[in-house]
Tab-separated table of C-alpha atoms and ligand atoms in Angstrom:
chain	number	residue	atom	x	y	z
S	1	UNK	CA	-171.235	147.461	-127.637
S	2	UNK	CA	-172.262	145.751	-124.342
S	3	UNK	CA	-169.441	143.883	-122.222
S	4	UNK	CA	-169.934	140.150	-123.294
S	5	UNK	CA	-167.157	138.333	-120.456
S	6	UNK	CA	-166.173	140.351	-117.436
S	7	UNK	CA	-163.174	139.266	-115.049
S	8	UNK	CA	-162.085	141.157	-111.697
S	9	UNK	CA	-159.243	140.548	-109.580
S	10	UNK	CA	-158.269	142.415	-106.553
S	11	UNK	CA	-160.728	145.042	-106.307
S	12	UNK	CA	-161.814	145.995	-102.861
S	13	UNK	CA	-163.303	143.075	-101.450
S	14	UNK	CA	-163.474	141.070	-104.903
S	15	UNK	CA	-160.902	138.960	-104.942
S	16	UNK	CA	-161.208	137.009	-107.809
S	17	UNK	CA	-164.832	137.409	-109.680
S	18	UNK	CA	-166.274	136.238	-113.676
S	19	UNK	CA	-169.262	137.153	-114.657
S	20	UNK	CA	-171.133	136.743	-118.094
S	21	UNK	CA	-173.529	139.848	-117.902
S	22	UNK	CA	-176.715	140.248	-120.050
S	23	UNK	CA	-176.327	142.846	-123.135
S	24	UNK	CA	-179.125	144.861	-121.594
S	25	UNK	CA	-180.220	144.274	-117.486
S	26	UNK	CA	-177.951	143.013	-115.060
S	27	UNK	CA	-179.040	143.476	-111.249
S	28	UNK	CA	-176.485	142.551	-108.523
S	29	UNK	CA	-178.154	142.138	-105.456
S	30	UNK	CA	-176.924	141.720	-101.859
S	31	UNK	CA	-176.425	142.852	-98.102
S	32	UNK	CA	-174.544	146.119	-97.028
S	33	UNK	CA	-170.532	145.387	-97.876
S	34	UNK	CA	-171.299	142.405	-99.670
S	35	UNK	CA	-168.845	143.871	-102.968
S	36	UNK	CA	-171.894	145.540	-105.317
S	37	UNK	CA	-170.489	148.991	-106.007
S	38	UNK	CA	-167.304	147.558	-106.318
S	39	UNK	CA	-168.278	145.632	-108.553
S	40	UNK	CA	-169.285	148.834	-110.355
S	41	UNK	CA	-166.496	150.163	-109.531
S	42	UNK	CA	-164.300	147.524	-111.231
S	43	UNK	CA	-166.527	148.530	-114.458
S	44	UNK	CA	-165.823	152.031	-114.151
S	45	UNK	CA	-161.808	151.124	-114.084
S	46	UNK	CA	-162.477	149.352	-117.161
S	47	UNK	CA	-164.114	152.425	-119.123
S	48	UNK	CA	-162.117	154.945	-117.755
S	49	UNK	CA	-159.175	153.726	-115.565
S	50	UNK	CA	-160.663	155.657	-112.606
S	51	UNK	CA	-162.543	155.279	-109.658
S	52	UNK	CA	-166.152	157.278	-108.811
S	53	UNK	CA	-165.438	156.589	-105.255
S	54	UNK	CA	-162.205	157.754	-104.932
S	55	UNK	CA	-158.991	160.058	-106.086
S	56	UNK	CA	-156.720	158.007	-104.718
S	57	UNK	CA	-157.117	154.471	-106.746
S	58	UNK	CA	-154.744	152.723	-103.785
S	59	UNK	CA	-157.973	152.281	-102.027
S	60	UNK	CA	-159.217	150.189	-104.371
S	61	UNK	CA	-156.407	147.637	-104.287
S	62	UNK	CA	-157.298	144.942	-102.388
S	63	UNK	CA	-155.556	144.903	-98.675
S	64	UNK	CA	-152.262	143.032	-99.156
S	65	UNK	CA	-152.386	143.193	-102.586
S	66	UNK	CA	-150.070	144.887	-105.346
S	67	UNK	CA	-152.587	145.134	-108.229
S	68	UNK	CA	-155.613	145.053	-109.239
S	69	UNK	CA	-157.191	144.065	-112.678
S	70	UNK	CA	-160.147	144.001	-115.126
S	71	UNK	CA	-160.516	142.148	-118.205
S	72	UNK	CA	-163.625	141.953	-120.151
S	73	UNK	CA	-164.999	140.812	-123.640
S	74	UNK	CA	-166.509	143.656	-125.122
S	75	UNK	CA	-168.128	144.789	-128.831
S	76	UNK	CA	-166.430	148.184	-128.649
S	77	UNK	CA	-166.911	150.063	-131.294
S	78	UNK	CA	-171.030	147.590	-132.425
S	79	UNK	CA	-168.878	145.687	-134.838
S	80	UNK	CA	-170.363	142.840	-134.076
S	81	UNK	CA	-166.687	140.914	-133.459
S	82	UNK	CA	-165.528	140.781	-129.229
S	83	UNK	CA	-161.934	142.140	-128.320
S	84	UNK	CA	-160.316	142.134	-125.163
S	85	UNK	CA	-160.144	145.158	-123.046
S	86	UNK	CA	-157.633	144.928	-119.616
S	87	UNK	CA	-157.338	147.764	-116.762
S	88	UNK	CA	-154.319	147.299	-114.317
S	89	UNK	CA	-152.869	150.013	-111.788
S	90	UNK	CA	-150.452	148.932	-109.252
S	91	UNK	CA	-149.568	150.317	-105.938
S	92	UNK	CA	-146.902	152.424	-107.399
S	93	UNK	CA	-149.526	154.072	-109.595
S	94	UNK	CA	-148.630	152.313	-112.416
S	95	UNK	CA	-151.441	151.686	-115.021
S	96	UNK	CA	-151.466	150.009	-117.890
S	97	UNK	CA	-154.494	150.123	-120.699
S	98	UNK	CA	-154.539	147.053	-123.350
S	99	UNK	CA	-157.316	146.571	-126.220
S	100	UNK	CA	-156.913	144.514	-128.888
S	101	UNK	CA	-153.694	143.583	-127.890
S	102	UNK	CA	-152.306	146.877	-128.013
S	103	UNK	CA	-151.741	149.644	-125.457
S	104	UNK	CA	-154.144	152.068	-125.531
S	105	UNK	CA	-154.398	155.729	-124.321
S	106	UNK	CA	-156.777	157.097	-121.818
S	107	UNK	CA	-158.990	159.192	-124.811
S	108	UNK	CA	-159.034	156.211	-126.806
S	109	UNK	CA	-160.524	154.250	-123.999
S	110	UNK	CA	-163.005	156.785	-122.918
S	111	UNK	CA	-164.214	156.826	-126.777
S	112	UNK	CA	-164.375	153.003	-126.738
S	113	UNK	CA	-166.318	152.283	-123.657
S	114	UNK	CA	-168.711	155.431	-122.655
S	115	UNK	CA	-170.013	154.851	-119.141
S	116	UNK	CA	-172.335	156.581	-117.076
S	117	UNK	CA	-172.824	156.901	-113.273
S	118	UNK	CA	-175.918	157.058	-111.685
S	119	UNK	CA	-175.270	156.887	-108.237
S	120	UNK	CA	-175.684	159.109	-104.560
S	121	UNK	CA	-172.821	161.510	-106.368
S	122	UNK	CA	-174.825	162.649	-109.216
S	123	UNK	CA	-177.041	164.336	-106.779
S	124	UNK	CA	-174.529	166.753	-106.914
S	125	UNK	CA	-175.146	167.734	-110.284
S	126	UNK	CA	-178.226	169.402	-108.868
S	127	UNK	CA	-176.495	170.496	-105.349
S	128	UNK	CA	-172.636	170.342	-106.094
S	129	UNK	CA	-170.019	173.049	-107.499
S	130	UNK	CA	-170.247	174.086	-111.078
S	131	UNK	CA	-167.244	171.865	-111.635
S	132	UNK	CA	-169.366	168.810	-111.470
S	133	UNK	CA	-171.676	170.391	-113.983
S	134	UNK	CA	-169.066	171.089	-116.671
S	135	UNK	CA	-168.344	167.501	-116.211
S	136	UNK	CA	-171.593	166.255	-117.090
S	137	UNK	CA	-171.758	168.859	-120.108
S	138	UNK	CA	-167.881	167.985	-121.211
S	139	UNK	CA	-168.899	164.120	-121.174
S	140	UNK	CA	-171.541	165.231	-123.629
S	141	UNK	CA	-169.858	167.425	-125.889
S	142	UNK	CA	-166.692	165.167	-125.863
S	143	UNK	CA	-169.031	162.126	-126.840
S	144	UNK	CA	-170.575	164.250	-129.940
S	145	UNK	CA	-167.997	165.583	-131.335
S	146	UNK	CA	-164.124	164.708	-132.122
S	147	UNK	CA	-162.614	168.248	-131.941
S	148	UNK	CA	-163.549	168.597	-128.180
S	149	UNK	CA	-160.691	167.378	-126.549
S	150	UNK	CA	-158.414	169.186	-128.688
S	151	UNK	CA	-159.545	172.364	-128.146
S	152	UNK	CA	-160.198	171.375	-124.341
S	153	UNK	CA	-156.778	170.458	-124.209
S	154	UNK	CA	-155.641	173.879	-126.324
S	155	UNK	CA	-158.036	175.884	-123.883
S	156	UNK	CA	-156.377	173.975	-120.528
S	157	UNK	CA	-153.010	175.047	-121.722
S	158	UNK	CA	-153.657	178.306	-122.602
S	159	UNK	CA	-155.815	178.952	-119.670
S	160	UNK	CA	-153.036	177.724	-117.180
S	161	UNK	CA	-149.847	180.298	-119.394
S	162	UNK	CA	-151.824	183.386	-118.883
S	163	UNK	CA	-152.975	181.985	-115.098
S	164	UNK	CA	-149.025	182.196	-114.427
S	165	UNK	CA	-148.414	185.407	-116.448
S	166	UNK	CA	-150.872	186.583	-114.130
S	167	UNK	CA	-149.511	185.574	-111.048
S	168	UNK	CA	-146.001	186.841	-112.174
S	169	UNK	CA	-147.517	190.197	-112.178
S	170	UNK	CA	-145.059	191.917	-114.529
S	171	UNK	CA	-146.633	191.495	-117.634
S	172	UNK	CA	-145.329	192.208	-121.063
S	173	UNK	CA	-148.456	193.950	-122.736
S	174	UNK	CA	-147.088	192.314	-126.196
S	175	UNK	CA	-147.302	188.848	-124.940
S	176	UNK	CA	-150.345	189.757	-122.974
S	177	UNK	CA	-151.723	190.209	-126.144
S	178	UNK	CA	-150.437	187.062	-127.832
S	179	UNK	CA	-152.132	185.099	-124.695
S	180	UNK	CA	-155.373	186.902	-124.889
S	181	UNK	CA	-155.580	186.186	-128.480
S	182	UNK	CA	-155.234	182.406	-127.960
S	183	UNK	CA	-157.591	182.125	-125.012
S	184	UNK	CA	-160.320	183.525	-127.015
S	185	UNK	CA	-159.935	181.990	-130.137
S	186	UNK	CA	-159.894	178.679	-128.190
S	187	UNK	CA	-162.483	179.950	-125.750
S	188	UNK	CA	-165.070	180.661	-128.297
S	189	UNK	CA	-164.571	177.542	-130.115
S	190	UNK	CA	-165.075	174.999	-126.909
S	191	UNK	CA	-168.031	177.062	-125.642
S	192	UNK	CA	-169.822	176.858	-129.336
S	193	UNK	CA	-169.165	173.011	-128.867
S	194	UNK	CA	-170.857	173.080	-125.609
S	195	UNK	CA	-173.799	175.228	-126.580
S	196	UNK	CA	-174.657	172.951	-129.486
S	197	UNK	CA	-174.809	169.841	-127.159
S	198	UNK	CA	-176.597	171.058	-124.756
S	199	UNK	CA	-179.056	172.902	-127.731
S	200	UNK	CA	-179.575	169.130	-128.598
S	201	UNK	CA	-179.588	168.038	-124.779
S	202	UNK	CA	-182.762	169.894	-123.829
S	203	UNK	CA	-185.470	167.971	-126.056
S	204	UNK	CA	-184.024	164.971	-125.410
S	205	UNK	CA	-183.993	165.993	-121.146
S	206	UNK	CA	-187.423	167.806	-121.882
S	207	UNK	CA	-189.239	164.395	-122.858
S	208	UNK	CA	-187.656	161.824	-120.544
S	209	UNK	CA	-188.687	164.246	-117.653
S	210	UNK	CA	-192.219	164.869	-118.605
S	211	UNK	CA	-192.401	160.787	-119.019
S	212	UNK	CA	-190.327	160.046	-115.459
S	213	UNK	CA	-191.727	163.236	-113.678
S	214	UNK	CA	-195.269	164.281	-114.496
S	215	UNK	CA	-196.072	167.897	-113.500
S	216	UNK	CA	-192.378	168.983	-112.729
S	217	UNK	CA	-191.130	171.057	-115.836
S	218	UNK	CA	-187.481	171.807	-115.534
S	219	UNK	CA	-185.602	174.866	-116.925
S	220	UNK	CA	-182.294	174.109	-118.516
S	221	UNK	CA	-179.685	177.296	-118.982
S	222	UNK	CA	-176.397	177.415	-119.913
S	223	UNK	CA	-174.265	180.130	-118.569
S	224	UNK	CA	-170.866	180.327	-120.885
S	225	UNK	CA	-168.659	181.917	-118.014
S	226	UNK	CA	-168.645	185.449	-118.987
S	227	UNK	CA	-171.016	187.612	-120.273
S	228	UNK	CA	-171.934	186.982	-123.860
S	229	UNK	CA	-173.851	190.633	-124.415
S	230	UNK	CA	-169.617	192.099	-124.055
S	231	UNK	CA	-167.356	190.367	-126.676
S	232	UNK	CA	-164.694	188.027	-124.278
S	233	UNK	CA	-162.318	190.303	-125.787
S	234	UNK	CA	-163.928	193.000	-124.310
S	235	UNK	CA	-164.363	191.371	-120.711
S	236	UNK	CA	-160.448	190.573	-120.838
S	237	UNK	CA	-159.941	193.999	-120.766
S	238	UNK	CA	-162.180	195.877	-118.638
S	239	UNK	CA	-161.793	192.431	-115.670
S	240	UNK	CA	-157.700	192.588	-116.562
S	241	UNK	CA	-156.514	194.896	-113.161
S	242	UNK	CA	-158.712	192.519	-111.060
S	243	UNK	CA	-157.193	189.587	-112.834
S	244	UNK	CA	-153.629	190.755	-112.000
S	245	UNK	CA	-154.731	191.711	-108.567
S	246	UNK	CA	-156.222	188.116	-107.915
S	247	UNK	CA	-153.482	186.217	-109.915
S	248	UNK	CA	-156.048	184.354	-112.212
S	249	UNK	CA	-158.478	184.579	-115.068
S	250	UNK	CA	-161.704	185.340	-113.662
S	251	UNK	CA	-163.976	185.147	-116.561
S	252	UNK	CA	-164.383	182.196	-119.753
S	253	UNK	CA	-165.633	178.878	-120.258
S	254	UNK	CA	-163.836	177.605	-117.399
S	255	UNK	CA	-166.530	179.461	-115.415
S	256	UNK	CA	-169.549	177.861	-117.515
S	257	UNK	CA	-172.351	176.246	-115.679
S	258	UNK	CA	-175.728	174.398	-116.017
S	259	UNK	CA	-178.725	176.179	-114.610
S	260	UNK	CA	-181.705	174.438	-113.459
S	261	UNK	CA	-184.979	175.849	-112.420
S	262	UNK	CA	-188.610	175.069	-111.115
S	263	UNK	CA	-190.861	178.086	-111.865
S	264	UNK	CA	-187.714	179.955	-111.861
S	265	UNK	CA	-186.103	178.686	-108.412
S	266	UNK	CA	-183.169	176.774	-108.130
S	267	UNK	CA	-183.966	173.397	-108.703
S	268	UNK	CA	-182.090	172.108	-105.554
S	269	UNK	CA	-184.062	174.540	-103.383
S	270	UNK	CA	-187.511	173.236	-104.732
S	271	UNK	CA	-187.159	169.937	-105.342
S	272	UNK	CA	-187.929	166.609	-102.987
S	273	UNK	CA	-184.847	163.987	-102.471
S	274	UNK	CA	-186.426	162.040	-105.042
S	275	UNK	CA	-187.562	164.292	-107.596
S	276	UNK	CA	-184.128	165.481	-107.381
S	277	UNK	CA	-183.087	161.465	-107.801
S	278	UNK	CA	-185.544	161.720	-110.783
S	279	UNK	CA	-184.236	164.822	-112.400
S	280	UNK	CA	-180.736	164.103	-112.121
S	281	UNK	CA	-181.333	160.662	-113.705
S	282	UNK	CA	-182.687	162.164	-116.607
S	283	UNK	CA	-180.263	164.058	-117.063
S	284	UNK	CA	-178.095	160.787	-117.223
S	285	UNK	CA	-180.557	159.211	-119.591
S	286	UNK	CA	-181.068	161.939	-122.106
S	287	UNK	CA	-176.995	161.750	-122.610
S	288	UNK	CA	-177.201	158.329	-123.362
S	289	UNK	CA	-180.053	158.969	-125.718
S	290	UNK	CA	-178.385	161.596	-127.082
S	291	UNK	CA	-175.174	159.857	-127.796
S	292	UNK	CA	-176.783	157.090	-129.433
S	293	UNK	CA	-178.463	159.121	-132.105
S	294	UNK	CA	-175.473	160.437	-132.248
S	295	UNK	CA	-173.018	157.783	-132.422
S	296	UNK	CA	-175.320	154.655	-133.561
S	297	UNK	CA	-174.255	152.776	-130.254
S	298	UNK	CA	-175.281	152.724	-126.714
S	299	UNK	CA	-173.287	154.045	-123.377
S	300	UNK	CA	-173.254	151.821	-120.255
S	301	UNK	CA	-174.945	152.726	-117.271
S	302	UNK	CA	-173.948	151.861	-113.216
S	303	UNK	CA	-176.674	152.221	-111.523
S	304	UNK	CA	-176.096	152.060	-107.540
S	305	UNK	CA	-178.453	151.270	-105.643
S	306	UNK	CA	-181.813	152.321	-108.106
S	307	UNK	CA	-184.051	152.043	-105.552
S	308	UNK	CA	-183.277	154.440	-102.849
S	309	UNK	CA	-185.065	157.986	-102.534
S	310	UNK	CA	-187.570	156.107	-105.515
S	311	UNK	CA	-190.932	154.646	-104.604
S	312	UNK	CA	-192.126	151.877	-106.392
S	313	UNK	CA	-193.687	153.612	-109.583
S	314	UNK	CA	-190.810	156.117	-109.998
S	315	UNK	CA	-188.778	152.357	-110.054
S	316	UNK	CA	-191.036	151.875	-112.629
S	317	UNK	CA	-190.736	154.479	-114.850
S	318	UNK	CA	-186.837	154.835	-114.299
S	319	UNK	CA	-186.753	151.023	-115.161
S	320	UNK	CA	-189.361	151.509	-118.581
S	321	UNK	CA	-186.676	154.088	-119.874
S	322	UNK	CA	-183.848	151.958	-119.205
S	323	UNK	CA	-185.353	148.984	-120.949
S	324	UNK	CA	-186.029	152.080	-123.739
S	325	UNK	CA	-182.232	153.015	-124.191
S	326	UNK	CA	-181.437	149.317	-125.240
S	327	UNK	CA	-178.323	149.942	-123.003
S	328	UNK	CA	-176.525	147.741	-121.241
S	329	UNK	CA	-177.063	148.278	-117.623
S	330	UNK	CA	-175.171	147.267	-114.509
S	331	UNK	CA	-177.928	148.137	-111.888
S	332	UNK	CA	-177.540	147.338	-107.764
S	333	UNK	CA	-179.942	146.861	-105.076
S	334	UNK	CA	-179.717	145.271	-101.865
S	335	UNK	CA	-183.088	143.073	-101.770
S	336	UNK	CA	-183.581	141.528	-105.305
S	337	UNK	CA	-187.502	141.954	-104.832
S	338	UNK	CA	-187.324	145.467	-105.003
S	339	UNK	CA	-186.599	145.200	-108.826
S	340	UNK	CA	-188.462	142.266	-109.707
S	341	UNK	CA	-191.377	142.729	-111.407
S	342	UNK	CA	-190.608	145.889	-113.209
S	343	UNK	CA	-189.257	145.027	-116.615
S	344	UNK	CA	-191.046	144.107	-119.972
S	345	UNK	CA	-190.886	140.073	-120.843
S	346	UNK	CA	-188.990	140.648	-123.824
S	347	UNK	CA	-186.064	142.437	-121.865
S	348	UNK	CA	-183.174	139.934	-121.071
S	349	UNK	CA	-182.628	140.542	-117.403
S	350	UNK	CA	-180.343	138.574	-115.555
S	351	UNK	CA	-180.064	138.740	-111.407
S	352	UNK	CA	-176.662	138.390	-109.747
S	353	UNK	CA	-175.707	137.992	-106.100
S	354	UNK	CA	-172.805	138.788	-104.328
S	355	UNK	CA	-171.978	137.302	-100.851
S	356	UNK	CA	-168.955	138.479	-99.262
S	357	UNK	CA	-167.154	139.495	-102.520
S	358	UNK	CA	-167.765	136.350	-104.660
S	359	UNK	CA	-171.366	135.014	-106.887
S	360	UNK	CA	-173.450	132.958	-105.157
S	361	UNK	CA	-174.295	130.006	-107.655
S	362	UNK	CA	-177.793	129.129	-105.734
P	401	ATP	N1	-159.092	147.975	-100.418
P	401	ATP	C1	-159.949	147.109	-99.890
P	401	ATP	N2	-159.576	145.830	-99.661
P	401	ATP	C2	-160.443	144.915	-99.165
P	401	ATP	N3	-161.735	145.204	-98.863
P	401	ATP	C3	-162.148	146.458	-99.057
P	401	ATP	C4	-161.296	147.472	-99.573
P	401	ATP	N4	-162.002	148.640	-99.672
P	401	ATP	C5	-163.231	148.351	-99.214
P	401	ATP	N5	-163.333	147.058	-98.842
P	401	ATP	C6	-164.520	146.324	-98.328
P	401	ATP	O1	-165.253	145.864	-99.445
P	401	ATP	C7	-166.586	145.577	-99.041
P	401	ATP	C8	-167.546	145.872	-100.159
P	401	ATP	O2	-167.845	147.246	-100.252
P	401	ATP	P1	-168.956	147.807	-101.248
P	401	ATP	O3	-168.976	149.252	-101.058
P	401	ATP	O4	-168.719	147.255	-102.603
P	401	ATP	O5	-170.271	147.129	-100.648
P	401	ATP	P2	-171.761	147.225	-101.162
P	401	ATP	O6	-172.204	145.834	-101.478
P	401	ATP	O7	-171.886	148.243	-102.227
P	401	ATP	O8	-172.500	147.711	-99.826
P	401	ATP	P3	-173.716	148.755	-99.593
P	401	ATP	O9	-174.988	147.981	-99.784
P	401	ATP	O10	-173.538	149.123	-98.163
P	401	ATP	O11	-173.565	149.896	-100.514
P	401	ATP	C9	-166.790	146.329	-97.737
P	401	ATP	O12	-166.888	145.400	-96.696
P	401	ATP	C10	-165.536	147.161	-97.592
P	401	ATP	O13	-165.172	147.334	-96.270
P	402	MG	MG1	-172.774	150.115	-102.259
């Protein structure tokens, strides 16, 4: 399902940029503010109509400009047959989703074009808040299978009634009851989705490390967000007065979390910058292994800057098991040198390079 045409207008410093990218390696290459992760960052508006950079998508407007687009040929769902796919958002934070000539919703464009970071943020799935670790898991779990989001959304909702019953403080015990019912019911459900994924996560994680990272065995737990020995029902109850006293629900899957360990330390205490480059990667790369056996076609990976924190034969590797994915691969680099000479003959790899927003055509 690679991205056959891509067109970006009005995206940081790209004013106006076409590119016809490979179905598997693409490598944009060029100096410091030259327009590389934006260029990324114009694919990543395409896939999910947000930034990775940034909240606020203003920024990525071009200065004196009222919109910004992309457009792009893609294969969505492997049929074989290209359909266009167009991202705008205006200053007014307007945003407007067309495939196939029809407007699409934000779920049905996640499901159509699943990207994947890999970039100096996803460090923080090692080092950042839990949040950013139920984000890699819910990527997953929404990827594998199509009841996620509905009971994600049912769980959101629920969650946010009883937050608010809570902070009310008076609450009728009836329609306590009623509340508690629902958040377990949908609490159980999404966290049996998210322990199955990441039950067929581990192999997938366990191999790619041992093959990127010899001698570094990783630990992967899952902590649901309360304790599973008590029924939830049970922790509801006996954590209700501090609930009421601290005006929210202190225990459930919106609590989960991702462990990782080295010989049973943390993972971020133990590891190097670049093992923790290497780990974090894999991570990245078992998902997209994952939801290919899963869903018969291939994710999308950004790739900023793949060679920092990595010496040459971690490059290596890394670049083996991205030739191994059969993905299609936006990868960026500022000296093109630094990823020449690492991919197989048979991969199609073509080199792009940005000067000063536009493609150089030397
Ligand atoms: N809204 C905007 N309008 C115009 N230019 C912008 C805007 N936001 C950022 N820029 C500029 O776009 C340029 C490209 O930034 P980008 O982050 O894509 O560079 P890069 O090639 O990834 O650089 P590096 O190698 O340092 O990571 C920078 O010069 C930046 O100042
Ligand atoms: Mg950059």
């Amino acid at each position: 399902m690679p991205i056959t045409q891509l067109n970006v207008q009005a995206i940081r410093n790209l004013s106006e940029l076409s590119l016809t990218p490979s179905s598997s390696i693409n490598i944009i290459y060029g100096a410091n503010g030259s327009g590389k992760s934006s260029l990324l960052e114009a694919i990543h508006l395409l896939g999910l109509c947000r930034s990775f950079r940034t909240n606020k998508l203003n920024h990525l407007i071009q200065s004196g400009g009222e919109r910004c687009t992309v457009f792009a040929q893609l294969d969505a769902m492997g049929s074989g047959i290209s359909q266009p796919l167009g991202v705008e958002r205006d200053l007014a934070g307007e945003s407007r989703i067309r495939f196939a000539g029809k407007n699409i919703d934000l779920t049905t464009l996640a499901e159509l074009l699943p990207i994947q970071v890999i970039n100096s943020e996803t460090f923080m799935i090692l080092e950042g808040s839990p949040g950013v670790r139920r984000q890699f898991l819910d990527w997953g779990a929404f990827h594998s299978n199509p009841e996620f989001i509905r009971l994600w959304r049912g769980f959101r909702r629920v969650l946010k009634q009883r937050n608010s019953l809570l902070k009310y403080g008076k609450i009728d015990q009836r329609l306590r009851a009623v509340w508690d019912s629902e958040f377990i019911k949908y609490a159980e459900q999404l966290n049996t989705l998210r322990e199955v994924y990441i039950e067929a996560l581990k192999p997938e994680f366990d191999l790619i490390l041992a093959d990127l990272l010899e001698g570094v065995s990783i630990e992967l737990g899952f902590s649901p967000g309360w304790d599973k020995k008590r029924g939830l029902d049970q922790v509801l109850e006996e954590n209700f007065e501090r609930d009421l006293r601290q005006g929210y629900t202190g225990a459930g899957p919106q609590r989960a979390d991702l462990r990782l360990k080295v010989d049973g330390h943390i993972a971020s205490e133990r590891l190097s910058r670049g093992q923790k480059k290497v780990v974090v990667s894999a991570l990245k790369l078992a998902q997209g292994v994952l939801f290919y056996k899963l869903n018969s076609r291939s994710c999308i990976y950004l790739i900023d800057d793949l060679p920092s924190e990595l010496d040459r034969q971690h490059s290596r590797l890394f670049c083996n098991y991205l030739e191994k994915t059969a993905s299609q691969c936006f990868i960026t680099c500022v000296d093109k040198e630094s990823l020449t000479g690492l991919w197989s003959e048979s991969t199609e790899t073509c080199f792009f390079n940005i000067q000063e927003g536009a493609l150089s055509t030397q």
